[in-house]
Amino acid sequence: MWINTKLLEIQKEQVRVDKDGKNPHYKSNYVTLDNLLSVILPIASDKWLSITHYIDDRKLITNVCDTESGEHIISSFPLTQDDPQKLGSAITYAKRYNIGAIFNVITELDDDGNSAKENPIDKIIAKMYKVQSMEELKKLFLDWMKLNPDSIEL
């Protein structure tokens, strides 16, 4: 079975992850990485999909590999922080977004990335939840690709 077929089967399950983290500064809730992984890893493992992360050229790369076929899907997220503590927060944030994007996890807008909020990608992501037309979505996609041209590889 192809990796895209396996991902489609997972997406048909409409995986939902509860917001279990609380951000007192923004008075908001968000999905923690631990919670996201506790839901996604068993589902991915059942399909023989592995998830790994690494940093390359100031980007967090998430690689989902089909261990049966050798196919993989890669998603990257730019890391713009220099301060080690903020960089750690940005890495966790990027892992959540990359995994959520690849597996099409259903959540609401997650604004927990405030420690990495100088990142222009965050503004695009926030706008995605307010899109009212395909033209707006196309513009946001093009803006995303300008900022991160190799963000998704098949």
CSV table of C-alpha atoms in Angstrom, one decimal:
chain,number,residue,atom,x,y,z
A,1,MET,CA,0.0,0.0,0.0
A,2,TRP,CA,1.3,3.5,-0.9
A,3,ILE,CA,2.1,6.0,1.9
A,4,ASN,CA,-0.6,8.4,0.5
A,5,THR,CA,-3.2,5.6,0.8
A,6,LYS,CA,-2.2,5.0,4.4
A,7,LEU,CA,-2.5,8.7,5.2
A,8,LEU,CA,-5.9,8.9,3.5
A,9,GLU,CA,-7.1,6.0,5.7
A,10,ILE,CA,-5.9,7.9,8.7
A,11,GLN,CA,-7.5,11.1,7.5
A,12,LYS,CA,-10.8,9.2,7.0
A,13,GLU,CA,-10.7,8.5,10.8
A,14,GLN,CA,-11.0,12.3,11.3
A,15,VAL,CA,-8.4,12.2,14.1
A,16,ARG,CA,-9.2,14.8,16.8
A,17,VAL,CA,-6.8,15.9,19.5
A,18,ASP,CA,-8.1,17.7,22.6
A,19,LYS,CA,-6.4,20.9,23.7
A,20,ASP,CA,-4.8,19.9,27.0
A,21,GLY,CA,-2.3,22.8,27.5
A,22,LYS,CA,-3.1,26.2,28.9
A,23,ASN,CA,-1.4,29.4,28.1
A,24,PRO,CA,-2.1,31.9,30.9
A,25,HIS,CA,-0.5,34.8,29.1
A,26,TYR,CA,-2.9,34.6,26.1
A,27,LYS,CA,-5.7,32.9,28.1
A,28,SER,CA,-5.9,30.2,25.5
A,29,ASN,CA,-5.7,26.4,25.3
A,30,TYR,CA,-3.5,24.4,22.9
A,31,VAL,CA,-2.6,20.9,21.9
A,32,THR,CA,0.6,19.8,23.6
A,33,LEU,CA,3.1,17.7,21.7
A,34,ASP,CA,2.8,14.9,24.2
A,35,ASN,CA,-0.9,14.8,23.7
A,36,LEU,CA,-0.6,14.9,19.9
A,37,LEU,CA,1.9,12.1,19.9
A,38,SER,CA,-0.2,10.0,22.3
A,39,VAL,CA,-3.0,10.1,19.7
A,40,ILE,CA,-0.9,9.9,16.4
A,41,LEU,CA,1.8,7.4,17.2
A,42,PRO,CA,-0.5,4.4,17.8
A,43,ILE,CA,-2.4,5.2,14.6
A,44,ALA,CA,0.7,5.7,12.6
A,45,SER,CA,2.4,2.6,14.0
A,46,ASP,CA,-0.7,0.5,13.0
A,47,LYS,CA,0.0,1.6,9.4
A,48,TRP,CA,3.8,0.9,9.8
A,49,LEU,CA,4.6,4.7,9.5
A,50,SER,CA,7.4,6.1,11.5
A,51,ILE,CA,7.9,9.8,12.5
A,52,THR,CA,11.3,11.4,12.9
A,53,HIS,CA,12.5,15.0,13.2
A,54,TYR,CA,15.8,16.7,12.6
A,55,ILE,CA,17.1,20.2,12.1
A,56,ASP,CA,18.7,21.2,8.8
A,57,ASP,CA,19.6,24.7,7.6
A,58,ARG,CA,17.5,26.4,10.4
A,59,LYS,CA,14.4,24.3,9.6
A,60,LEU,CA,12.8,21.6,11.6
A,61,ILE,CA,12.2,18.7,9.2
A,62,THR,CA,9.5,16.1,10.0
A,63,ASN,CA,9.9,12.9,8.1
A,64,VAL,CA,7.0,10.3,8.0
A,65,CYS,CA,8.4,7.1,6.5
A,66,ASP,CA,6.4,4.1,5.3
A,67,THR,CA,8.6,1.3,6.7
A,68,GLU,CA,7.0,-1.2,4.3
A,69,SER,CA,7.5,0.6,1.0
A,70,GLY,CA,10.3,3.0,1.9
A,71,GLU,CA,8.3,6.0,0.7
A,72,HIS,CA,8.3,9.1,2.9
A,73,ILE,CA,6.7,12.6,3.2
A,74,ILE,CA,8.7,15.5,4.5
A,75,SER,CA,7.4,18.7,6.0
A,76,SER,CA,9.7,21.6,7.1
A,77,PHE,CA,9.1,24.5,9.3
A,78,PRO,CA,11.5,27.5,9.5
A,79,LEU,CA,13.3,28.2,12.9
A,80,THR,CA,14.1,31.9,13.2
A,81,GLN,CA,15.0,32.0,16.9
A,82,ASP,CA,18.6,32.4,18.2
A,83,ASP,CA,17.9,32.3,22.0
A,84,PRO,CA,18.2,28.6,23.0
A,85,GLN,CA,15.0,28.7,25.2
A,86,LYS,CA,12.9,30.3,22.5
A,87,LEU,CA,14.4,27.9,20.0
A,88,GLY,CA,13.4,25.0,22.1
A,89,SER,CA,9.8,26.3,22.2
A,90,ALA,CA,9.9,27.0,18.5
A,91,ILE,CA,11.1,23.4,17.8
A,92,THR,CA,8.2,21.9,19.9
A,93,TYR,CA,5.8,24.2,18.1
A,94,ALA,CA,7.1,23.2,14.7
A,95,LYS,CA,6.8,19.5,15.5
A,96,ARG,CA,3.2,20.0,16.4
A,97,TYR,CA,2.4,21.9,13.2
A,98,ASN,CA,4.3,19.5,10.9
A,99,ILE,CA,2.7,16.4,12.4
A,100,GLY,CA,-0.7,18.0,12.4
A,101,ALA,CA,-0.3,19.1,8.8
A,102,ILE,CA,0.9,15.7,7.5
A,103,PHE,CA,-1.8,13.7,9.4
A,104,ASN,CA,-4.5,16.4,8.9
A,105,VAL,CA,-5.3,16.4,12.6
A,106,ILE,CA,-8.4,18.4,13.5
A,107,THR,CA,-7.9,21.1,16.1
A,108,GLU,CA,-8.8,24.7,16.3
A,109,LEU,CA,-6.3,27.6,15.9
A,110,ASP,CA,-3.3,27.0,18.1
A,111,ASP,CA,-1.7,30.3,19.3
A,112,ASP,CA,0.7,28.7,21.8
A,113,GLY,CA,3.7,29.6,19.6
A,114,ASN,CA,3.8,33.1,21.2
A,115,SER,CA,7.5,32.6,22.2
A,116,ALA,CA,8.3,32.2,18.5
A,117,LYS,CA,5.7,34.7,17.3
A,118,GLU,CA,8.2,36.8,15.3
A,119,ASN,CA,7.9,34.0,12.7
A,120,PRO,CA,5.9,35.3,9.7
A,121,ILE,CA,4.7,31.8,9.1
A,122,ASP,CA,2.6,32.1,12.2
A,123,LYS,CA,0.7,35.0,10.7
A,124,ILE,CA,-0.1,32.9,7.6
A,125,ILE,CA,-1.3,30.0,9.7
A,126,ALA,CA,-3.6,32.3,11.7
A,127,LYS,CA,-5.1,33.7,8.5
A,128,MET,CA,-5.8,30.2,7.2
A,129,TYR,CA,-8.5,29.7,9.8
A,130,LYS,CA,-10.3,32.8,8.4
A,131,VAL,CA,-10.2,32.0,4.7
A,132,GLN,CA,-13.5,32.6,2.9
A,133,SER,CA,-12.6,31.8,-0.6
A,134,MET,CA,-10.3,29.6,-2.7
A,135,GLU,CA,-8.6,32.8,-4.0
A,136,GLU,CA,-7.6,33.7,-0.4
A,137,LEU,CA,-6.4,30.2,0.2
A,138,LYS,CA,-4.3,30.3,-2.9
A,139,LYS,CA,-2.7,33.6,-1.9
A,140,LEU,CA,-1.9,32.3,1.6
A,141,PHE,CA,-0.4,29.1,0.0
A,142,LEU,CA,1.8,31.3,-2.3
A,143,ASP,CA,2.9,33.5,0.6
A,144,TRP,CA,3.8,30.3,2.5
A,145,MET,CA,5.8,29.0,-0.4
A,146,LYS,CA,7.7,32.3,-0.8
A,147,LEU,CA,8.8,32.1,2.8
A,148,ASN,CA,9.6,28.4,2.7
A,149,PRO,CA,9.8,27.1,-0.9
A,150,ASP,CA,10.8,23.6,0.1
A,151,SER,CA,8.3,23.2,3.0
A,152,ILE,CA,6.6,20.1,1.6
A,153,GLU,CA,8.1,17.3,-0.5
A,154,LEU,CA,6.5,14.1,-1.7
